[in-house]
């Protein structure tokens, strides 16, 4: 069971809706262009970026190759340090474990650090059904929660909202969740942040249970790492008496020393900072400092199925920096909601169909939500070849073949009723009617990619056979990037 | 079957066709990235720390160790701070000149009591020049993690040059994972509203850093001139 946004139309329809929303597109364009320009500058500061990227990729690759061993080691270290480890094969089990743990404390509310894993399993909804209120404390997540909205970006989930919209949401909804917005609240970011501070502080100070994810878990020492900016993470991780962390099994790294790689690449890739304002590291429990009880819930939920695919498994290296979203011409135009999952953008297009399988219409269409331009691969700090996985998934959708679902080997049939073909053709039509997305894609596509097939499999082949593709200029990605400075606007 | 066995079993089956690989971990990952970026004298490393701290909007002060009490007193007066939290192990001389109500760091104190504190003064475990980061590990003079979080004003004293390293790899080498660690780079900040950076959403809105000790001059006359910051560690 996985959180799919209910009634989610396939990617092309959802994207078309987004394209009609000019506010959303404006907000999104501003944001992605700002971050990617800043990111390029911060990355340029480190002369050994290529070596760090290679090391990061190899650490993750090695860990995945010996994942069972490192998970067992992690369990041992966390337990030795005073924590309790739980295992959850799927979302339902993870939600059940967390709900029971909260119930045991006798509390009926929890404060939450922004976490993709808990969104993926729909934890807030599961807790609510059990009569437990979960408060999101990251400013962007608060905006999303109060606005009864969905996140649209990994790093800045409310990226699609501008300041006036945020003010309106605060004015209307804050009172229903606790301390109301101050009288006469304006749309100045400082004032909005202050309103959030007051609203949430009340919750932090009384909270008895915190729920988080983690960016990294160190097998050797049992250390958990949470990287954040606002301090809401520190509040949730240190003030409550009980801390429950729900973490995907792919987040483990072997040694303490490995953090030296990711603490350099993650902040620069995601927020384009030399270092994010706060990083918390804890190992089990510490007498007199922080929570008295620490529970770690190790989450599978489709990760082992992903691990079983020799091409697709590289998606599990992802450290959720979101750099690939900010360079993606399709994401920029379609927006995060169009991907129908908590993982939007290029990484979402390869991760969601692997975690959830390709049974639904949206998941069938996701491998087509890309122009295969390769910009995502270029920026990825752990060198995930996203285009390669996309092509693999298209093949899977169209031709079927062996796969693993919920731990069982299955043979997938080609998508029934030409669902795949419909998805692909609609995606193609969508791209062709939005020349900006296409043009960017094709320019980038000229870069010689070892693994990029000449024709697309299945309906992709039909697509390339029946359409006269415009000449693909022989301009490598780097040249294009230089010439357009990576951020100049395409007119659509 | 428990979920533990189920998950581990799935992992093993998923990896069944991956060839055996017994390479020891030390050799499995190439680590030819830099231990620090560029070569700097100790003075330059301290200077870089100051620059990067300021770049992320921490307020940076410098003084000789002997001038610390007077400087801290001045900073607290400027802030109008009366109730000041001083963790165990903070040298008592540091706050000797300040007129304040010293609040101890007690395990039993509630978050509400902490919220009523004006300022907190701490030391640190190590500071990272390349990133402008302070790391606190709960050691003497640093207190529990929450004391540098709930009050709105944090003054952190870094002993220079001995607590300063150039890079993240060098910092990790000095730290112990068995202690709770907080890495702080500038005051609390958010960029969630149209990517405008706003300081102090939840953590302290003001972070002041005092670089205390013999500050070798960048020109290269200081006693520690030419010696990398990590020598002798
Ligand atoms: S796929 Fe790579 S670039 Fe995209 S979020 Fe993950 S780590 Fe970052």
XYZ file of C-alpha atoms in Angstrom, chain A residues 69-462:
394
model
C 24.610 -6.956 6.398
C 24.497 -3.203 7.025
C 20.897 -3.275 8.220
C 21.735 -5.950 10.744
C 24.773 -4.027 11.890
C 22.692 -0.880 12.199
C 20.085 -2.676 14.250
C 22.773 -3.917 16.580
C 24.392 -0.507 17.057
C 21.118 1.324 17.596
C 19.997 -1.263 20.133
C 23.339 -1.152 21.933
C 22.975 2.642 22.202
C 19.591 2.364 23.904
C 17.232 2.604 20.933
C 14.592 0.119 19.779
C 14.465 -1.049 16.163
C 11.247 -2.051 14.378
C 10.900 -3.403 10.854
C 8.052 -2.603 8.506
C 7.592 -4.469 5.232
C 4.987 -2.014 3.990
C 3.180 1.229 4.729
C 0.355 -0.400 6.673
C 2.797 -2.101 9.016
C 4.827 1.073 9.539
C 1.689 3.056 10.321
C 0.520 0.377 12.716
C 3.844 0.396 14.572
C 3.962 4.189 14.896
C 0.318 4.407 15.971
C 0.895 1.820 18.697
C 4.047 3.524 19.901
C 2.221 6.826 20.199
C -0.718 5.155 21.965
C 1.648 3.623 24.507
C 2.750 7.113 25.519
C -0.882 8.038 26.198
C -0.533 11.137 24.015
C -2.924 12.226 21.292
C -0.665 14.585 19.368
C 2.792 14.467 17.824
C 5.106 17.066 16.325
C 6.688 16.116 13.020
C 9.896 16.946 11.219
C 9.487 17.109 7.449
C 10.013 13.600 6.160
C 9.426 12.067 2.766
C 9.112 8.552 4.185
C 6.206 9.434 6.470
C 4.470 11.217 3.598
C 5.026 8.238 1.378
C 3.211 5.949 3.803
C 0.461 8.448 4.591
C 1.318 8.489 8.286
C -0.574 11.668 9.158
C -3.792 10.234 7.786
C -3.260 6.927 9.576
C -2.641 8.735 12.868
C -5.682 10.901 12.351
C -7.809 7.798 11.835
C -6.517 6.611 15.203
C -7.437 9.909 16.844
C -3.888 11.274 16.934
C -3.142 14.703 15.527
C 0.156 15.130 13.697
C 1.502 18.665 13.424
C 3.874 19.416 10.566
C 6.491 21.856 11.821
C 8.593 22.677 8.779
C 7.364 26.056 7.559
C 6.636 24.802 4.051
C 4.937 21.662 5.338
C 2.892 23.833 7.678
C 1.755 25.896 4.699
C 0.825 22.706 2.861
C -0.959 21.242 5.876
C -2.906 24.406 6.703
C -3.787 24.901 3.031
C -5.068 21.305 2.789
C -2.717 21.069 -0.112
C -0.108 18.631 -1.355
C 3.653 19.146 -1.411
C 5.080 19.938 -4.848
C 8.825 19.865 -4.274
C 11.092 17.676 -2.156
C 12.954 20.510 -0.536
C 10.511 23.400 -0.621
C 7.136 21.655 -0.609
C 5.210 24.941 -0.857
C 7.278 26.235 -3.748
C 4.103 26.626 -5.782
C 2.695 29.192 -3.345
C 3.595 32.860 -3.299
C 3.608 35.143 -0.260
C 0.092 36.472 -0.757
C -1.319 32.963 -0.928
C 0.614 32.008 2.200
C -0.744 34.994 4.105
C -4.280 34.036 3.126
C -3.745 30.453 4.238
C -2.360 31.589 7.610
C -5.223 34.009 8.151
C -7.892 31.474 7.352
C -6.512 28.253 8.755
C -4.136 28.862 11.668
C -6.855 29.292 14.265
C -8.254 25.857 13.456
C -4.931 24.231 14.371
C -3.865 26.268 17.404
C -2.663 29.804 17.893
C -4.335 32.051 15.302
C -2.416 34.313 12.915
C -1.624 37.741 14.405
C -4.037 40.570 13.623
C -3.272 42.435 10.426
C -0.735 39.875 9.201
C 0.965 41.168 6.047
C 2.621 39.144 3.303
C 6.191 40.101 4.252
C 8.195 36.879 4.566
C 9.634 37.957 7.943
C 6.143 38.529 9.342
C 4.875 35.250 7.950
C 7.809 33.397 9.473
C 7.159 35.105 12.820
C 3.521 34.020 12.713
C 4.664 30.442 12.108
C 7.182 30.726 14.940
C 4.532 31.745 17.454
C 2.023 29.224 16.189
C 4.453 26.318 16.360
C 6.394 27.239 19.491
C 3.297 26.586 21.507
C 3.257 23.056 20.106
C 6.973 22.384 20.499
C 7.026 23.344 24.155
C 4.266 20.987 25.155
C 5.079 18.111 22.793
C 5.734 14.709 24.347
C 6.200 12.741 21.123
C 8.254 13.657 18.060
C 8.182 11.888 14.693
C 10.933 12.256 12.118
C 12.696 10.628 9.212
C 16.456 10.735 8.780
C 18.864 11.674 6.032
C 21.461 9.104 7.019
C 21.889 6.215 9.448
C 25.378 5.005 10.233
C 25.583 1.205 10.520
C 28.897 1.196 12.360
C 27.805 3.512 15.175
C 23.995 3.598 15.077
C 24.086 7.351 14.551
C 21.084 9.070 12.951
C 21.488 12.292 10.999
C 18.879 14.947 10.254
C 19.795 17.912 8.087
C 17.577 20.999 8.285
C 17.433 24.782 8.337
C 14.789 26.137 10.608
C 15.394 24.474 13.958
C 11.991 22.829 13.900
C 13.873 19.583 13.413
C 15.980 20.186 16.519
C 12.807 21.025 18.450
C 11.108 17.763 17.467
C 14.243 15.685 17.932
C 15.263 16.968 21.357
C 12.321 18.362 23.338
C 9.862 15.413 23.400
C 10.245 12.423 25.713
C 9.700 9.923 22.922
C 11.186 10.101 19.433
C 10.034 7.861 16.591
C 12.011 7.925 13.350
C 10.630 6.266 10.232
C 13.437 5.704 7.768
C 13.722 3.913 4.431
C 16.185 1.036 4.540
C 18.223 2.623 1.752
C 19.299 5.484 4.030
C 21.957 3.445 5.783
C 25.658 4.172 5.169
C 28.420 1.901 6.475
C 30.710 4.184 8.466
C 30.924 7.414 10.412
C 33.533 8.616 7.979
C 31.071 8.333 5.075
C 29.287 11.385 6.420
C 32.233 13.511 5.305
C 31.119 12.941 1.725
C 27.395 13.531 2.098
C 27.673 16.482 4.476
C 29.590 18.183 1.701
C 27.437 17.182 -1.252
C 23.921 17.308 0.190
C 23.713 20.948 1.355
C 25.414 22.274 -1.763
C 23.177 20.234 -4.049
C 19.933 20.981 -2.317
C 19.793 24.467 -0.841
C 23.007 25.600 -2.540
C 24.527 26.379 0.838
C 28.014 25.528 2.063
C 26.218 24.003 5.006
C 22.613 24.006 6.106
C 21.945 25.927 9.340
C 21.357 22.868 11.538
C 22.404 19.240 11.470
C 21.462 16.941 14.344
C 23.230 13.661 15.026
C 22.190 11.301 17.760
C 23.063 7.773 18.708
C 20.388 5.940 20.667
C 19.526 7.899 23.773
C 21.619 10.133 26.013
C 20.955 10.421 29.735
C 19.477 13.779 30.579
C 19.736 15.154 27.058
C 16.953 14.612 24.547
C 14.248 11.940 24.380
C 14.284 9.127 26.910
C 12.940 6.657 24.364
C 14.084 6.332 20.765
C 12.352 4.094 18.225
C 13.644 3.464 14.740
C 11.178 2.057 12.203
C 13.024 0.605 9.206
C 10.788 0.863 6.168
C 10.782 -1.357 3.100
C 7.566 -0.467 1.248
C 8.739 -1.335 -2.244
C 12.439 -0.669 -1.697
C 13.459 -4.319 -1.849
C 11.405 -4.699 -5.049
C 13.369 -1.779 -6.446
C 16.594 -3.373 -5.254
C 15.791 -6.496 -7.271
C 16.086 -4.641 -10.580
C 19.692 -4.380 -11.638
C 19.121 -1.168 -13.571
C 16.418 0.402 -11.435
C 18.113 -0.179 -8.083
C 20.356 2.847 -8.533
C 17.313 4.972 -7.671
C 17.888 3.846 -4.078
C 21.124 5.841 -3.983
C 19.066 9.038 -3.945
C 19.811 11.389 -1.049
C 16.750 13.560 -1.830
C 18.677 16.715 -2.573
C 16.122 17.750 -5.233
C 18.734 19.139 -7.620
C 17.234 17.065 -10.435
C 13.872 18.787 -10.022
C 15.357 22.224 -10.398
C 17.022 21.486 -13.735
C 14.193 19.505 -15.276
C 12.412 21.324 -18.141
C 9.373 19.090 -17.703
C 9.135 19.628 -13.926
C 9.505 23.342 -14.372
C 6.473 23.473 -16.571
C 4.333 20.723 -15.146
C 4.865 21.360 -11.424
C 5.293 18.812 -8.678
C 1.648 17.858 -8.288
C 1.473 16.400 -11.782
C 3.652 13.481 -10.703
C 0.957 12.211 -8.348
C 3.302 11.166 -5.566
C 5.409 12.609 -2.783
C 8.430 12.201 -5.039
C 8.062 14.639 -7.916
C 10.375 15.487 -10.787
C 12.879 13.162 -12.426
C 13.561 11.135 -9.276
C 9.807 10.760 -8.742
C 9.396 9.539 -12.302
C 11.742 6.629 -11.610
C 11.132 6.030 -7.915
C 7.333 6.018 -7.674
C 6.692 3.426 -10.416
C 9.311 1.199 -8.810
C 8.055 1.570 -5.240
C 4.412 1.227 -6.231
C 4.582 -0.904 -9.339
C 3.101 0.111 -12.662
C -0.487 -0.923 -12.091
C -2.128 2.502 -12.027
C -2.515 4.904 -14.900
C -0.366 7.559 -13.283
C 2.455 5.091 -12.608
C 2.303 3.824 -16.189
C 2.621 7.376 -17.471
C 5.454 8.509 -15.154
C 8.324 6.960 -17.151
C 7.160 9.183 -19.991
C 7.211 12.359 -17.900
C 10.615 13.256 -19.239
C 12.382 14.454 -22.329
C 15.411 12.236 -21.569
C 17.607 15.290 -21.756
C 20.032 14.091 -19.114
C 20.280 17.312 -17.112
C 19.110 15.414 -14.026
C 21.974 12.949 -14.327
C 24.480 15.763 -14.690
C 23.509 17.421 -11.417
C 22.841 14.314 -9.349
C 25.399 14.201 -6.497
C 25.273 10.399 -6.429
C 25.333 10.031 -10.222
C 22.013 8.252 -10.676
C 21.495 7.746 -14.402
C 17.852 8.739 -14.352
C 17.383 8.584 -18.158
C 18.720 5.033 -18.176
C 16.168 3.982 -15.560
C 13.375 5.807 -17.390
C 14.094 3.880 -20.553
C 14.194 0.656 -18.547
C 10.802 1.449 -17.039
C 9.282 2.323 -20.417
C 10.449 -1.040 -21.644
C 8.894 -2.698 -18.625
C 5.583 -0.941 -19.148
C 5.416 -1.732 -22.812
C 6.942 -5.157 -23.105
C 6.323 -6.569 -19.660
C 8.828 -9.036 -18.251
C 10.116 -10.331 -14.932
C 9.888 -8.077 -11.893
C 9.527 -8.346 -8.131
C 6.412 -7.168 -6.328
C 6.156 -7.331 -2.563
C 9.055 -9.718 -2.493
C 7.614 -12.138 -5.054
C 8.918 -12.748 -8.531
C 6.227 -11.980 -11.048
C 6.091 -11.724 -14.791
C 4.514 -8.453 -15.805
C 2.342 -8.495 -18.873
C 2.541 -5.572 -21.243
C 0.264 -2.826 -19.952
C -3.273 -3.844 -20.808
C -5.618 -2.107 -23.188
C -2.816 -0.073 -24.613
C -2.727 1.946 -21.435
C 0.961 2.428 -21.926
C 0.539 3.477 -25.487
C -2.106 5.941 -24.493
C 0.096 7.287 -21.750
C 3.052 7.562 -24.057
C 1.141 9.172 -26.899
C -0.501 11.643 -24.587
C 2.854 12.480 -23.108
C 4.220 12.898 -26.602
C 1.362 15.108 -27.626
C 1.780 17.109 -24.488
C 5.442 17.616 -25.165
C 4.821 18.540 -28.768
C 2.230 21.098 -27.810
C 4.666 22.625 -25.315
C 7.620 23.358 -27.517
C 9.634 24.903 -24.701
C 9.838 21.590 -22.906
C 10.574 19.727 -26.087
C 13.186 22.107 -27.382
C 15.135 22.088 -24.169
C 14.939 18.351 -24.124
C 16.109 17.833 -27.646
C 19.030 20.139 -27.413
C 20.214 18.268 -24.428
C 19.473 14.955 -26.046
C 22.196 15.474 -28.584
C 24.818 14.702 -25.973
C 26.136 11.264 -26.797
C 24.787 9.006 -24.097
C 26.090 5.483 -24.053
C 22.857 4.115 -22.715
C 20.373 6.168 -24.622
C 18.742 3.997 -27.235
C 18.296 5.291 -30.726
C 14.618 4.568 -30.737
C 12.287 4.395 -27.814
C 10.882 0.977 -27.098
C 7.223 0.173 -27.706
C 4.975 3.141 -28.227
C 8.055 5.289 -27.985
C 9.128 3.638 -31.216
C 5.770 4.448 -32.707
